Tab-separated table of C-alpha atoms in Angstrom:
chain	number	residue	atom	x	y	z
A	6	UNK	CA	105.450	28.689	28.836
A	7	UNK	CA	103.003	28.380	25.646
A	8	UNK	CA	104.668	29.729	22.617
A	9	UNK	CA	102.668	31.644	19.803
A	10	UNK	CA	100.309	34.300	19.739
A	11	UNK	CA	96.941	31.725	19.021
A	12	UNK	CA	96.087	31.142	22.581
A	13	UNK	CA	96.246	34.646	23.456
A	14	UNK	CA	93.872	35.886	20.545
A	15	UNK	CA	91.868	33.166	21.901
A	16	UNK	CA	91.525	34.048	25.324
A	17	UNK	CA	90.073	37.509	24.201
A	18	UNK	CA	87.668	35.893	22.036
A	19	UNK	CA	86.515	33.600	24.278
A	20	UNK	CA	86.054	36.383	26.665
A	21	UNK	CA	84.464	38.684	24.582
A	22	UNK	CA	81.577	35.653	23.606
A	23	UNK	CA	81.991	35.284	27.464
A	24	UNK	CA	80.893	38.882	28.418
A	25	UNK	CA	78.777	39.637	25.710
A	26	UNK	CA	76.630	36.835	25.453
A	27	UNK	CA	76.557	35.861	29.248
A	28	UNK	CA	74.327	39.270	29.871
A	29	UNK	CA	72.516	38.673	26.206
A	30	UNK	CA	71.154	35.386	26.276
A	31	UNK	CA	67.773	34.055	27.677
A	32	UNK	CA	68.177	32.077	31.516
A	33	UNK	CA	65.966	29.536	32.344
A	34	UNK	CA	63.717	30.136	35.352
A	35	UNK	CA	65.631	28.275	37.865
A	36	UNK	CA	65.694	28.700	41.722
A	37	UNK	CA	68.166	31.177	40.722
A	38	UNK	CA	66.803	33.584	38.008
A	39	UNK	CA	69.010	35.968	36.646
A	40	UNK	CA	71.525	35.602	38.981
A	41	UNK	CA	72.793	32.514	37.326
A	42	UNK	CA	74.812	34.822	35.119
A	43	UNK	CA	77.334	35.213	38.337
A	44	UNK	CA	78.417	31.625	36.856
A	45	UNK	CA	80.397	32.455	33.499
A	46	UNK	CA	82.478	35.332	35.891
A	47	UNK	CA	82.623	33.944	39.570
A	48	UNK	CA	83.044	30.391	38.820
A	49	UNK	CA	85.839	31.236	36.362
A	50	UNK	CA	88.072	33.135	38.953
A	51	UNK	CA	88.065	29.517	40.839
A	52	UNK	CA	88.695	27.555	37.686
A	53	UNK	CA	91.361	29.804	36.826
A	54	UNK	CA	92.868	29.900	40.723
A	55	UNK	CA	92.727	26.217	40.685
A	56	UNK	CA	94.884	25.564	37.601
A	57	UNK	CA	97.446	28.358	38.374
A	58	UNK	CA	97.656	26.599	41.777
A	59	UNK	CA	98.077	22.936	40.501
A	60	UNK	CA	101.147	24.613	38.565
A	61	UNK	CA	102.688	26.353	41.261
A	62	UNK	CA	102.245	22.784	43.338
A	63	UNK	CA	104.056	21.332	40.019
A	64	UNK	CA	106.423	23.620	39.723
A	65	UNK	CA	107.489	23.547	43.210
A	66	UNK	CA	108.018	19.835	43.023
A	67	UNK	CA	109.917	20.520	39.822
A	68	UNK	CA	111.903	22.199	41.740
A	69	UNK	CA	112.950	19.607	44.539
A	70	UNK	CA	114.101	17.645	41.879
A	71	UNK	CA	116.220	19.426	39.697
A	72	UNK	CA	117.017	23.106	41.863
A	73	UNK	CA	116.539	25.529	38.390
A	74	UNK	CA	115.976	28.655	39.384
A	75	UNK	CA	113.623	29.020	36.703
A	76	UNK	CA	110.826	26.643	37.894
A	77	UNK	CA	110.928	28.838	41.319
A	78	UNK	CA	109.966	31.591	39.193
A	79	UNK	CA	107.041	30.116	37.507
A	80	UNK	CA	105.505	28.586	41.089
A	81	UNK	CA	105.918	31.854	42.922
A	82	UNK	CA	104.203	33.716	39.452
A	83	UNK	CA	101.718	31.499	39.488
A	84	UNK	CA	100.551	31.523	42.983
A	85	UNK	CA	100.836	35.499	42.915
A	86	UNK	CA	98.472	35.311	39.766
A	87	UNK	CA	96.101	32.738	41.742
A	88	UNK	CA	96.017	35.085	44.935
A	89	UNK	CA	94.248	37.506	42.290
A	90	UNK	CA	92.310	35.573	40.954
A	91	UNK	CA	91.404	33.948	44.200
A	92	UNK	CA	90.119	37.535	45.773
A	93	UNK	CA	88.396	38.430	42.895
A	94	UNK	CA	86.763	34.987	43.398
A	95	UNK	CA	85.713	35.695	46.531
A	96	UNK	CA	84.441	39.394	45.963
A	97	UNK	CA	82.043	37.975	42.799
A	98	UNK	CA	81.011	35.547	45.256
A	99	UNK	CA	80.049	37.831	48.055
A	100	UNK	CA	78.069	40.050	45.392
A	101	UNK	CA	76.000	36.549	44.485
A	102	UNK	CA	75.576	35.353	47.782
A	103	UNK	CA	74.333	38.653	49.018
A	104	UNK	CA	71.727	38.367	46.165
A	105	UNK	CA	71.036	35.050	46.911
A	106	UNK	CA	71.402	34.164	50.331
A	107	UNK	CA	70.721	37.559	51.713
A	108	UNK	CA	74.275	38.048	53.030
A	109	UNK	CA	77.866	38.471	51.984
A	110	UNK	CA	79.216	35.363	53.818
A	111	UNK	CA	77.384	32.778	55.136
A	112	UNK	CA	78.989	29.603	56.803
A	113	UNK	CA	79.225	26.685	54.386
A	114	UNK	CA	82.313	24.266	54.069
A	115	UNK	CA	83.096	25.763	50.426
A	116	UNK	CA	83.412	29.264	51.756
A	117	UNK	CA	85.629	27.949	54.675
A	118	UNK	CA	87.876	26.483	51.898
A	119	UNK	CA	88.010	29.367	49.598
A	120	UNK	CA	89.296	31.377	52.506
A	121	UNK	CA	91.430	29.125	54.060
A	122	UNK	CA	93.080	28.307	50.506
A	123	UNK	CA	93.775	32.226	50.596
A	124	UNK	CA	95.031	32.495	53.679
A	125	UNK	CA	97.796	29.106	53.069
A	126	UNK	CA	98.963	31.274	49.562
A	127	UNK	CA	99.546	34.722	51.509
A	128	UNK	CA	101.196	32.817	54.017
A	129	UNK	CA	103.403	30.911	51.330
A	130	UNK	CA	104.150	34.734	50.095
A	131	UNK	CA	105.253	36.045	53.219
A	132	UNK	CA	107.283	32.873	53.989
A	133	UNK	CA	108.998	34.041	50.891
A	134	UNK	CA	109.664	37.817	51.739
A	135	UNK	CA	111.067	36.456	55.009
A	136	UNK	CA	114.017	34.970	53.323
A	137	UNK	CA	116.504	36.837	51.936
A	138	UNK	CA	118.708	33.961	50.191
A	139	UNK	CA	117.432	33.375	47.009
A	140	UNK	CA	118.026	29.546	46.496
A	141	UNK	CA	117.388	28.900	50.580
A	142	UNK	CA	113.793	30.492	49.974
A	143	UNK	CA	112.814	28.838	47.036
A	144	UNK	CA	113.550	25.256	48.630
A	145	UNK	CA	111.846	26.377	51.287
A	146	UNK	CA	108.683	27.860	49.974
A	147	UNK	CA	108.582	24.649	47.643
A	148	UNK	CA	108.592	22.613	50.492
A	149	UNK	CA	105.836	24.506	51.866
A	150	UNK	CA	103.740	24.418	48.784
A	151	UNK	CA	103.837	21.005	48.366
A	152	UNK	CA	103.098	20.349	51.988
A	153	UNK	CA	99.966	22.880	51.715
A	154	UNK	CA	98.514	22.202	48.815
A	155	UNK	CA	98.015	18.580	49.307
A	156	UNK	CA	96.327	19.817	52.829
A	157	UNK	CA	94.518	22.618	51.264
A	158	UNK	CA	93.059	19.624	48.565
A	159	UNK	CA	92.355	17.255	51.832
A	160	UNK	CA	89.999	20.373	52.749
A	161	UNK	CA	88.347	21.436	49.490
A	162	UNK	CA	87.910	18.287	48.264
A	163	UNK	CA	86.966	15.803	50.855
A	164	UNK	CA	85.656	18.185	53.673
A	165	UNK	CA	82.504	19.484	52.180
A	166	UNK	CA	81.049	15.814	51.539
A	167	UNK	CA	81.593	14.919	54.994
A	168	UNK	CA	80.203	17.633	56.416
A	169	UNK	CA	77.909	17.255	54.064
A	170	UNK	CA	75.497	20.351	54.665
A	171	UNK	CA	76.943	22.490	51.461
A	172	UNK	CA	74.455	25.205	50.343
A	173	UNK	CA	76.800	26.229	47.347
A	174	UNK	CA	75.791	24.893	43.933
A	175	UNK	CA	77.463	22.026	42.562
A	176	UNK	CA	77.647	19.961	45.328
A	177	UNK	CA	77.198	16.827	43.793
A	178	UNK	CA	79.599	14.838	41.754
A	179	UNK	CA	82.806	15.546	40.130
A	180	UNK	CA	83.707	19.344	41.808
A	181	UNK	CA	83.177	22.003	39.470
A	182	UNK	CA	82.408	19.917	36.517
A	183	UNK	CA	78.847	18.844	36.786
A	184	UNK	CA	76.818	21.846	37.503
A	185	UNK	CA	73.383	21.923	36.841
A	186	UNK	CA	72.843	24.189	33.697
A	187	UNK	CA	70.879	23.989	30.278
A	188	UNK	CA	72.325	23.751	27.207
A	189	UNK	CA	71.795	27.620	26.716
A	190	UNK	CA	73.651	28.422	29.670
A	191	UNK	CA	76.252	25.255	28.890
A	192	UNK	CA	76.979	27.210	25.452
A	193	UNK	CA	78.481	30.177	27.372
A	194	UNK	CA	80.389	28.323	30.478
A	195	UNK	CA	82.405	26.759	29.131
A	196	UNK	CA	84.141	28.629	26.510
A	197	UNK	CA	84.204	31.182	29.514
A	198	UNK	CA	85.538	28.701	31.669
A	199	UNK	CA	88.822	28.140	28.758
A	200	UNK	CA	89.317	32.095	28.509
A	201	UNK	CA	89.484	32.702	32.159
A	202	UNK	CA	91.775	29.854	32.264
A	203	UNK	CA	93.636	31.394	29.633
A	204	UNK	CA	93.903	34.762	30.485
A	205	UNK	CA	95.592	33.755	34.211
A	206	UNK	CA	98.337	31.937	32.417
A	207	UNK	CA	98.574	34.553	30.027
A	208	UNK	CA	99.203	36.940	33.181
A	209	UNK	CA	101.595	34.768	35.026
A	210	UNK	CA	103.316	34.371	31.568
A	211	UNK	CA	103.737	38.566	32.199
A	212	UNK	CA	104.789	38.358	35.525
A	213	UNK	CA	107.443	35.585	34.945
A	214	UNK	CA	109.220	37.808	31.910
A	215	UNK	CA	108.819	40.631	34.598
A	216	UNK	CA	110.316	38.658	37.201
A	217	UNK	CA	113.204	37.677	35.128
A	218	UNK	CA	114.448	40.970	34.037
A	219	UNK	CA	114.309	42.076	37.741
A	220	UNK	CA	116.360	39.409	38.446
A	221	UNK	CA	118.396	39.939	36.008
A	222	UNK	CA	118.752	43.450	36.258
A	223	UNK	CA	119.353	43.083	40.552
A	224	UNK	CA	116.365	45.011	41.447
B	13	UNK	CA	115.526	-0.249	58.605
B	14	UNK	CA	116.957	-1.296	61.411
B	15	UNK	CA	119.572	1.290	62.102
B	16	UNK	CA	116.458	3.831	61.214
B	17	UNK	CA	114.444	2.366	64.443
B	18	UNK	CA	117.933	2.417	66.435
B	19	UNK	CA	118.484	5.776	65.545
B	20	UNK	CA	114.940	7.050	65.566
B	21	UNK	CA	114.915	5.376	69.485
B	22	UNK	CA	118.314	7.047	70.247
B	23	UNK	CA	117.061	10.261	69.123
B	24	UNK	CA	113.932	10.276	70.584
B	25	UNK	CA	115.555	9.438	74.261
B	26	UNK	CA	117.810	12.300	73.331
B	27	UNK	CA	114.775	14.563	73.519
B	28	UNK	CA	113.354	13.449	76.418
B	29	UNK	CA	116.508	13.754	78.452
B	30	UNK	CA	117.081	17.269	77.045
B	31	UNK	CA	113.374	18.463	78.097
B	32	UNK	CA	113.867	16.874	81.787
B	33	UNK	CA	117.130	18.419	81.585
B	34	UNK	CA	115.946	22.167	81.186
B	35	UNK	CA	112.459	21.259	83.212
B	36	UNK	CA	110.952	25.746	82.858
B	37	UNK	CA	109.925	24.789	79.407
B	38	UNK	CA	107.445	22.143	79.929
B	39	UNK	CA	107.117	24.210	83.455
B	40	UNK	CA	106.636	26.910	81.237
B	41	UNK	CA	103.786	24.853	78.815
B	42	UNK	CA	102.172	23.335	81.588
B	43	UNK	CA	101.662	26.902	83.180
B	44	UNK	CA	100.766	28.169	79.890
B	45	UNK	CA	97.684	25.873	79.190
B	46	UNK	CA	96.963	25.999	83.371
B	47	UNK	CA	96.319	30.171	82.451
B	48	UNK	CA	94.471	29.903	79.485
B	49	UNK	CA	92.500	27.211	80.937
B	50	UNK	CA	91.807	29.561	83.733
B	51	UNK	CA	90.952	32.446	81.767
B	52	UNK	CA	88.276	31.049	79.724
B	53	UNK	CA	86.878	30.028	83.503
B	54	UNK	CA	86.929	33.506	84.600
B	55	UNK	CA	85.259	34.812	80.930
B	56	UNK	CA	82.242	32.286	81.377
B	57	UNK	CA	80.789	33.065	84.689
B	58	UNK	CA	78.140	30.068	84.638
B	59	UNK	CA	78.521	26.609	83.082
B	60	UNK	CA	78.415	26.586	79.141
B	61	UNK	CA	76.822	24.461	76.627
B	62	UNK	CA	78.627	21.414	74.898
B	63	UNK	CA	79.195	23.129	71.524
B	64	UNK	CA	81.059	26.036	73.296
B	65	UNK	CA	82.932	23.689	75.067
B	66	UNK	CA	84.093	21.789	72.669
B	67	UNK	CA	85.442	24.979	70.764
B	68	UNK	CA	86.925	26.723	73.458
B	69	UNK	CA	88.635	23.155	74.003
B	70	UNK	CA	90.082	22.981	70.558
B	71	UNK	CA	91.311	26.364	70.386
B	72	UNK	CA	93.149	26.196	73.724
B	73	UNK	CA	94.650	23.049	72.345
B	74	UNK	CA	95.719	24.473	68.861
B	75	UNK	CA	97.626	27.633	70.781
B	76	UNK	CA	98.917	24.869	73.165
B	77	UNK	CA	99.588	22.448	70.443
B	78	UNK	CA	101.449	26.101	68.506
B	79	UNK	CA	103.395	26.479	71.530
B	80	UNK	CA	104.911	23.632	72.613
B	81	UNK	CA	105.781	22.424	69.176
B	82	UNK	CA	107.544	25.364	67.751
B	83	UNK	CA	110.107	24.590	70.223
B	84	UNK	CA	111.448	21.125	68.601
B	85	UNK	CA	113.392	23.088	66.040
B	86	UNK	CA	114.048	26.519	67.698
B	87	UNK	CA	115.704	25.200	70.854
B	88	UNK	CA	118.684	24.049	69.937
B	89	UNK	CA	121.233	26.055	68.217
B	90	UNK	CA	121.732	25.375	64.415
B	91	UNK	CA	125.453	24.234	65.360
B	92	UNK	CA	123.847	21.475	66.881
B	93	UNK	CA	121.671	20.745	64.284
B	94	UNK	CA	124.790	19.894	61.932
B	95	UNK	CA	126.212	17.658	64.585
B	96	UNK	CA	122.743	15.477	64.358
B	97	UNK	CA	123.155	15.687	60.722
B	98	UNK	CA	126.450	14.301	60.344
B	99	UNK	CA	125.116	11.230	62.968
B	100	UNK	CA	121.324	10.368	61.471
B	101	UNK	CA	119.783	10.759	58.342
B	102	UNK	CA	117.253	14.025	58.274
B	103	UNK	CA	114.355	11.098	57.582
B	104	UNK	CA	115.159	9.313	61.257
B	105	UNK	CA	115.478	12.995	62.943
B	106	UNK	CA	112.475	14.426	61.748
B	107	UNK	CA	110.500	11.096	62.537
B	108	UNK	CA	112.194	11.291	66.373
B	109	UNK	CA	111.191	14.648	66.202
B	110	UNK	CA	107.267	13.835	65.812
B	111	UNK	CA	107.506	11.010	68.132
B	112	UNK	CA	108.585	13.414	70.769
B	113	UNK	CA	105.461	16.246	70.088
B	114	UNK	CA	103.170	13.458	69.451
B	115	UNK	CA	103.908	11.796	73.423
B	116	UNK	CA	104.269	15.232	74.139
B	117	UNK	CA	100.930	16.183	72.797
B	118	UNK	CA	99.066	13.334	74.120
B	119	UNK	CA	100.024	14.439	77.257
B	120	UNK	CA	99.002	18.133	77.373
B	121	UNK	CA	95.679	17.170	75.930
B	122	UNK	CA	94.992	14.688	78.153
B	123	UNK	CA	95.731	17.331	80.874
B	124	UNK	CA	94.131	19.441	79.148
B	125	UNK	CA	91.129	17.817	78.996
B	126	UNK	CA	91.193	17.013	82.656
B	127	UNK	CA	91.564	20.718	83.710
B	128	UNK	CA	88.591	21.427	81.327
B	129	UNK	CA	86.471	18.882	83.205
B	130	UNK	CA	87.176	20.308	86.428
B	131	UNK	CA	86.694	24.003	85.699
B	132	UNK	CA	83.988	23.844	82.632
B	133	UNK	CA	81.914	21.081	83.667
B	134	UNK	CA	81.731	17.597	82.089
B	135	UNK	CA	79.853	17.279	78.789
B	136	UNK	CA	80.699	13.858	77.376
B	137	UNK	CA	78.797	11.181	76.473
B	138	UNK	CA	81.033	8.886	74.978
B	139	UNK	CA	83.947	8.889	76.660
B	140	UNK	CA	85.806	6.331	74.302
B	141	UNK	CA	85.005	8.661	71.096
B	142	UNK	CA	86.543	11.673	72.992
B	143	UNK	CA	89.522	9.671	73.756
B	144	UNK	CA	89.203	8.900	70.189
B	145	UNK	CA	89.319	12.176	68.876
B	146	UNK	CA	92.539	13.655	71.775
B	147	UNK	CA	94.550	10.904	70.553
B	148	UNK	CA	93.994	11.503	66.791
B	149	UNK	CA	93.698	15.066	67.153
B	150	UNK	CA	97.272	15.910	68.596
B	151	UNK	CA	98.721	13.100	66.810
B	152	UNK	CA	97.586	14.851	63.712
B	153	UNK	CA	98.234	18.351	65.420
B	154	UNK	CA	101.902	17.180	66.576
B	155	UNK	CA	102.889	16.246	62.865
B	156	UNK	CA	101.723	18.937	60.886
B	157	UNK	CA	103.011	21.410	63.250
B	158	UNK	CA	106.695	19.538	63.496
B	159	UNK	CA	107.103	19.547	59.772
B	160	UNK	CA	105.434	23.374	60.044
B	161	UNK	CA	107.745	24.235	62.647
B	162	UNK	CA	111.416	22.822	60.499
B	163	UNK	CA	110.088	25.133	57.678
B	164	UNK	CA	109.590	28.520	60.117
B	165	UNK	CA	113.521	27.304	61.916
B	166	UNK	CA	114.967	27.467	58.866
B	167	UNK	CA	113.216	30.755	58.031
B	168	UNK	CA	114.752	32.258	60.621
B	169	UNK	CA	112.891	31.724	64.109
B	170	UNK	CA	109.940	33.771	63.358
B	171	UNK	CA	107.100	32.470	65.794
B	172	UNK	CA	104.458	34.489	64.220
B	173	UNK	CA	105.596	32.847	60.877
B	174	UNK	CA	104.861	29.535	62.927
B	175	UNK	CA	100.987	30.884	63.514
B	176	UNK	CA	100.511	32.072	60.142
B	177	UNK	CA	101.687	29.172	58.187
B	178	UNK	CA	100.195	26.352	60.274
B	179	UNK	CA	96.834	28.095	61.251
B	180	UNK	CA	95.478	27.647	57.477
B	181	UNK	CA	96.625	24.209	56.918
B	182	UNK	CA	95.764	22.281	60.096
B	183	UNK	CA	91.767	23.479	59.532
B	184	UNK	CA	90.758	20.500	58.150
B	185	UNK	CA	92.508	18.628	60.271
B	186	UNK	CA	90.747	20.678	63.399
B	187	UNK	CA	87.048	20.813	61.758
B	188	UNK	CA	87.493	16.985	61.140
B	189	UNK	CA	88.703	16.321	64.850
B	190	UNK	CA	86.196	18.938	66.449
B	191	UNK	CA	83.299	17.516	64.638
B	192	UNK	CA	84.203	13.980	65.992
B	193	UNK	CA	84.784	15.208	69.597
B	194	UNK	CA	81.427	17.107	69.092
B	195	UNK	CA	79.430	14.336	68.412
B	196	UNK	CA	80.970	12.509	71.232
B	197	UNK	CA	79.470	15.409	73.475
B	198	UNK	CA	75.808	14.632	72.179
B	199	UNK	CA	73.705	12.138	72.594
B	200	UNK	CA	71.828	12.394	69.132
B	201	UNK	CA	72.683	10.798	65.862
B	202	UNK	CA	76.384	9.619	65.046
B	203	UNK	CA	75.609	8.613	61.411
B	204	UNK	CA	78.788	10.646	59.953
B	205	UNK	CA	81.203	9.552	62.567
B	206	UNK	CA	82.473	7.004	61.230
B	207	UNK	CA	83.801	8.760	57.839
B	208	UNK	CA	84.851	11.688	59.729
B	209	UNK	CA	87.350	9.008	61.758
B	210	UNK	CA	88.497	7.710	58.551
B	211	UNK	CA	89.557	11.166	57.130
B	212	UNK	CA	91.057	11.991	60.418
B	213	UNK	CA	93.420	8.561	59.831
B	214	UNK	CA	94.034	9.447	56.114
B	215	UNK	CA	95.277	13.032	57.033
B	216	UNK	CA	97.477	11.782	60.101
B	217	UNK	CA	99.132	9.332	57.362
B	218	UNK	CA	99.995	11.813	54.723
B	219	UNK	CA	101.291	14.142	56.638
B	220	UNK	CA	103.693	11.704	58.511
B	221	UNK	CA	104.231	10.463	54.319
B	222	UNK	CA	104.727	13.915	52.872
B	223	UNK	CA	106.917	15.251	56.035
B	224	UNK	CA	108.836	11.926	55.772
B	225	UNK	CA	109.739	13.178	51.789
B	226	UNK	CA	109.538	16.607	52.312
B	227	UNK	CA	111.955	17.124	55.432
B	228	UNK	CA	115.408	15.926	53.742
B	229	UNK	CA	115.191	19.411	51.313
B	230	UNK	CA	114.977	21.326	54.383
B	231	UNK	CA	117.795	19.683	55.805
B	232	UNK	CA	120.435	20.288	53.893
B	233	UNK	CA	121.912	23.685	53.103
């Protein structure tokens, strides 16, 4: 998708800084103490999840319109890479909120979503593995994306305001974008924030070459 | 538009003649919700509190809801299917298609609910807002599960492909419609109730809109 080498060397510097000084630098004394850390890692599985999804949902419209075999390759890659990412979301989650809240899950609208957005994308893949023709299954599944997604949004987005009883951080305002943090801890996010980003497209990027040789190759 | 509403009407009748035509299936639903209606009577030995109720309501009425709409595409054989195509447009026999589950629903859930009153006790307080939230509820229900149940058809007739794929996605449309009906079970406050209606509407309109743009590309071969 991205040509050059630049974004790549980039995503393992940003990560390094990400890693290294996430653990080094001073936290303020919030509600959460040291356990704000969890933010640079956790929060960056979701912010990479979220963009791999929005390009599967794109690419799977890109595919109603023009049938290229190609942009089926790049939605299924990229909702494969999210599923990852989306587990590993979860697990850095349940390490925080055991630290936090005293338990691995605890019921909260964000949670719900998390796991329901996981359960729509394994779905998606076995809707895929259930259909042998290749160009029958990727209209299909692109249907399917594009229906879910735009569901899965109705529930992520809207559904924990109206419930409105969210214990997760960063419940108010624009989602994900205006969490609470000092400029310290602002220093760190968000270049972590671009190399997680980063390094999932850099990993779909793999698994779309890999893809296409299979393909190619009949296997 | 107006051969869309004539064909939309013709189809529609189509669907209710073939149900009263081959009666054991909605014999076969009605008996269906009558059972699991029953069982949850025989697991609860005493009368149950309103939030339980309301649950145990839903759920029936998802699996119900699962059940009788999987049908629309999986009864007829895909022979058939090419016939319609040849006669409508996919956008007038997929909209015939949720006019049928959505009557159909309305029906079963107002059954539903009357069995549930009669074996689990009666828990509502306001009536109208329960109505409310059965007639936006398998409205909603009906539509996402038609356009769920054209994708699992044309994956080849799966029915637990018809759970998993629907299950995830109607959830907001089931916490939005539970939390209305539960509020219409309590007496205390109703300050979010009226926002919680509102994203009930919203959903039931983009899903008709998205089924309505989505449904041609599973039409055609």
């Amino acid at each position: 998708m991205i040509k050059g080498v630049w974004w790549k060397i980039s995503a393992l510097v940003l990560l390094l800084y990400a890693v290294m000084a996430g653990f080094f630098i001073t936290v303020p004394g919030t509600m959460m103490g040291e356990t704000i850390r969890t933010v640079f890692f956790h929060v960056g599985m979701w912010f990479a999840m979220f963009v791999l999804l929005f390009l599967s949902f794109i690419y799977s419209l890109r595919y109603l319109i023009g049938f290229e075999e190609k942009e089926d390759i790049v939605a299924v890659e990229a909702a494969n890479t999210a599923v990852c990412f989306g587990m590993l979301g979860i697990v850095t989650g349940m390490i925080w909120a055991k630290n936090t809240w005293g338990a691995f899950w605890v019921r909260d609208p964000k949670l719900d979503g998390a796991l329901a957005g996981l359960f729509i994308y394994l779905a998606y893949l076995i809707l895929r593995a259930s259909v042998d023709d290749v160009h029958k299954r990727a209209k299909i599944s692109a249907v399917y994306n594009s229906f879910a997604f735009i569901l899965w949004m109705s529930f992520v987005l809207i559904m924990p305001r109206t419930a409105g009883s969210s214990i997760h951080p960063g419940q108010e305002g624009v989602p994900l974008l205006s969490l609470d943090l000092s400029l310290n801890t602002r220093l760190v996010f968000y270049p972590a924030m671009a190399g997680w980003i980063l390094l999932g497209i850099w990993i779909m990027n793999l698994r779309i070459r890999l893809n296409k040789i299979q393909r190619s190759t009949g296997r | 538009m107006n051969s869309l509403a004539k064909e939309i009407r013709v189809l529609t009748g189509k669907e209710f003649r073939l149900e009263l035509k081959k009666k054991y299936v909605i014999n076969g639903l009605l008996l269906y919700l009558l059972s699991a209606i029953f069982i949850t009577y025989l697991a609860f030995d005493r009368i149950i509190d309103a939030p339980t109720w309301n649950s145990l309501f839903w759920v029936i009425l998802l699996f119900v809801a699962v059940n009788g709409v999987s049908k629309s595409f999986f009864q007829e054989n895909p022979a058939r299917h090419l016939y319609y195509y040849t006669i409508a447009g996919p956008q007038a026999i997929f909209l015939s298609k949720i006019l049928y589950n959505m009557i159909l629903m309305l029906v079963l859930s107002l059954l539903a609910s009357g069995l549930f009153l009669l074996f689990m006790g009666n828990p509502v307080v306001h009536p109208g807002l329960f109505i409310a939230a059965l007639l936006l509820g398998s409205c909603g229900l009906s539509s996402i599960l038609t356009m769920v149940a054209a994708i699992a058809s044309r994956a080849g007739n799966n029915f637990s492909l018809m759970a998993i794929l629907s299950f995830p996605i109607v959830l907001p449309l089931l916490i939005t419609v539970m939390g209305i009906s539960e509020n219409a079970l309590t007496e205390a406050s109703r300050a979010n109730v009226s926002g919680q209606v509102v994203v009930l509407v919203t959903i039931n309109i983009a899903v008709v809109a998205l089924g309505y743009l989505l449904f041609p590309y599973l039409w055609k071969d």
